[in-house]
């Protein structure tokens, strides 16, 4: 990840209210968060250890049910 010096917006007492980052850093942060979400979802689904049904078999079963 690109290292950038953040710029903080503060109130009159010096309390940090917001941060300003270069757009490229912000976009990379969003992409990294999305990738982490995808990895967590994959891990959760993988942990279920469900039987995998090939798509063609699923379609055939569904066709039988729907007549």
JSON list of C-alpha atoms in Angstrom, two decimals:
[
{"chain": "A", "resi": 1, "resn": "UNK", "atom": "CA", "xyz": [0.00, 0.00, 0.00]},
{"chain": "A", "resi": 2, "resn": "UNK", "atom": "CA", "xyz": [1.18, 3.49, -0.77]},
{"chain": "A", "resi": 3, "resn": "UNK", "atom": "CA", "xyz": [2.37, 5.42, 2.23]},
{"chain": "A", "resi": 4, "resn": "UNK", "atom": "CA", "xyz": [0.98, 8.92, 2.37]},
{"chain": "A", "resi": 5, "resn": "UNK", "atom": "CA", "xyz": [1.13, 11.55, 5.03]},
{"chain": "A", "resi": 6, "resn": "UNK", "atom": "CA", "xyz": [-2.46, 12.18, 6.12]},
{"chain": "A", "resi": 7, "resn": "UNK", "atom": "CA", "xyz": [-3.76, 15.69, 6.55]},
{"chain": "A", "resi": 8, "resn": "UNK", "atom": "CA", "xyz": [-6.06, 16.07, 9.56]},
{"chain": "A", "resi": 9, "resn": "UNK", "atom": "CA", "xyz": [-8.90, 18.56, 9.86]},
{"chain": "A", "resi": 10, "resn": "UNK", "atom": "CA", "xyz": [-9.34, 19.67, 13.44]},
{"chain": "A", "resi": 11, "resn": "UNK", "atom": "CA", "xyz": [-11.76, 21.72, 15.47]},
{"chain": "A", "resi": 12, "resn": "UNK", "atom": "CA", "xyz": [-10.73, 24.84, 17.38]},
{"chain": "A", "resi": 13, "resn": "UNK", "atom": "CA", "xyz": [-9.56, 22.71, 20.33]},
{"chain": "A", "resi": 14, "resn": "UNK", "atom": "CA", "xyz": [-7.25, 20.66, 18.09]},
{"chain": "A", "resi": 15, "resn": "UNK", "atom": "CA", "xyz": [-9.42, 17.52, 18.14]},
{"chain": "A", "resi": 16, "resn": "UNK", "atom": "CA", "xyz": [-9.13, 15.55, 14.91]},
{"chain": "A", "resi": 17, "resn": "UNK", "atom": "CA", "xyz": [-12.42, 15.50, 13.03]},
{"chain": "A", "resi": 18, "resn": "UNK", "atom": "CA", "xyz": [-11.53, 14.23, 9.57]},
{"chain": "A", "resi": 19, "resn": "UNK", "atom": "CA", "xyz": [-8.61, 13.08, 7.51]},
{"chain": "A", "resi": 20, "resn": "UNK", "atom": "CA", "xyz": [-7.70, 13.98, 3.94]},
{"chain": "A", "resi": 21, "resn": "UNK", "atom": "CA", "xyz": [-5.85, 11.39, 1.86]},
{"chain": "A", "resi": 22, "resn": "UNK", "atom": "CA", "xyz": [-4.79, 11.30, -1.76]},
{"chain": "A", "resi": 23, "resn": "UNK", "atom": "CA", "xyz": [-7.53, 9.75, -3.89]},
{"chain": "A", "resi": 24, "resn": "UNK", "atom": "CA", "xyz": [-5.24, 6.91, -4.97]},
{"chain": "A", "resi": 25, "resn": "UNK", "atom": "CA", "xyz": [-4.64, 5.93, -1.32]},
{"chain": "A", "resi": 26, "resn": "UNK", "atom": "CA", "xyz": [-8.36, 6.07, -0.54]},
{"chain": "A", "resi": 27, "resn": "UNK", "atom": "CA", "xyz": [-9.23, 3.93, -3.58]},
{"chain": "A", "resi": 28, "resn": "UNK", "atom": "CA", "xyz": [-6.57, 1.38, -2.64]},
{"chain": "A", "resi": 29, "resn": "UNK", "atom": "CA", "xyz": [-7.97, 1.23, 0.90]},
{"chain": "A", "resi": 30, "resn": "UNK", "atom": "CA", "xyz": [-11.45, 0.52, -0.48]},
{"chain": "A", "resi": 31, "resn": "UNK", "atom": "CA", "xyz": [-10.09, -2.18, -2.79]},
{"chain": "A", "resi": 32, "resn": "UNK", "atom": "CA", "xyz": [-8.20, -3.80, 0.10]},
{"chain": "A", "resi": 33, "resn": "UNK", "atom": "CA", "xyz": [-11.32, -3.77, 2.30]},
{"chain": "A", "resi": 34, "resn": "UNK", "atom": "CA", "xyz": [-13.41, -5.32, -0.47]},
{"chain": "A", "resi": 35, "resn": "UNK", "atom": "CA", "xyz": [-10.80, -8.05, -0.94]},
{"chain": "A", "resi": 36, "resn": "UNK", "atom": "CA", "xyz": [-10.78, -8.77, 2.80]},
{"chain": "A", "resi": 37, "resn": "UNK", "atom": "CA", "xyz": [-14.59, -9.03, 2.76]},
{"chain": "A", "resi": 38, "resn": "UNK", "atom": "CA", "xyz": [-14.38, -11.48, -0.15]},
{"chain": "A", "resi": 39, "resn": "UNK", "atom": "CA", "xyz": [-11.80, -13.58, 1.68]},
{"chain": "A", "resi": 40, "resn": "UNK", "atom": "CA", "xyz": [-13.92, -13.67, 4.85]},
{"chain": "A", "resi": 41, "resn": "UNK", "atom": "CA", "xyz": [-17.00, -14.70, 2.85]},
{"chain": "A", "resi": 42, "resn": "UNK", "atom": "CA", "xyz": [-15.02, -17.42, 1.06]},
{"chain": "A", "resi": 43, "resn": "UNK", "atom": "CA", "xyz": [-13.69, -18.73, 4.38]},
{"chain": "A", "resi": 44, "resn": "UNK", "atom": "CA", "xyz": [-17.20, -18.76, 5.89]},
{"chain": "A", "resi": 45, "resn": "UNK", "atom": "CA", "xyz": [-18.65, -20.67, 2.95]},
{"chain": "A", "resi": 46, "resn": "UNK", "atom": "CA", "xyz": [-15.72, -23.08, 2.85]},
{"chain": "A", "resi": 47, "resn": "UNK", "atom": "CA", "xyz": [-16.12, -23.80, 6.59]},
{"chain": "A", "resi": 48, "resn": "UNK", "atom": "CA", "xyz": [-19.69, -25.02, 6.01]},
{"chain": "A", "resi": 49, "resn": "UNK", "atom": "CA", "xyz": [-18.28, -28.09, 4.22]},
{"chain": "A", "resi": 50, "resn": "UNK", "atom": "CA", "xyz": [-21.40, -28.49, 2.12]},
{"chain": "A", "resi": 51, "resn": "UNK", "atom": "CA", "xyz": [-21.65, -31.01, -0.67]},
{"chain": "A", "resi": 52, "resn": "UNK", "atom": "CA", "xyz": [-20.76, -29.40, -3.96]},
{"chain": "A", "resi": 53, "resn": "UNK", "atom": "CA", "xyz": [-23.31, -29.95, -6.71]},
{"chain": "A", "resi": 54, "resn": "UNK", "atom": "CA", "xyz": [-22.16, -29.35, -10.27]},
{"chain": "A", "resi": 55, "resn": "UNK", "atom": "CA", "xyz": [-24.21, -26.67, -12.00]},
{"chain": "A", "resi": 56, "resn": "UNK", "atom": "CA", "xyz": [-25.47, -29.04, -14.71]},
{"chain": "A", "resi": 57, "resn": "UNK", "atom": "CA", "xyz": [-26.81, -31.40, -12.01]},
{"chain": "A", "resi": 58, "resn": "UNK", "atom": "CA", "xyz": [-28.50, -28.48, -10.24]},
{"chain": "A", "resi": 59, "resn": "UNK", "atom": "CA", "xyz": [-30.20, -27.41, -13.46]},
{"chain": "A", "resi": 60, "resn": "UNK", "atom": "CA", "xyz": [-31.37, -30.99, -14.10]},
{"chain": "A", "resi": 61, "resn": "UNK", "atom": "CA", "xyz": [-32.78, -31.32, -10.58]},
{"chain": "A", "resi": 62, "resn": "UNK", "atom": "CA", "xyz": [-34.56, -28.02, -10.84]},
{"chain": "A", "resi": 63, "resn": "UNK", "atom": "CA", "xyz": [-36.05, -28.96, -14.20]},
{"chain": "A", "resi": 64, "resn": "UNK", "atom": "CA", "xyz": [-37.42, -32.18, -12.64]},
{"chain": "A", "resi": 65, "resn": "UNK", "atom": "CA", "xyz": [-38.98, -30.25, -9.76]},
{"chain": "A", "resi": 66, "resn": "UNK", "atom": "CA", "xyz": [-40.56, -27.65, -11.98]},
{"chain": "A", "resi": 67, "resn": "UNK", "atom": "CA", "xyz": [-41.82, -30.23, -14.46]}
]
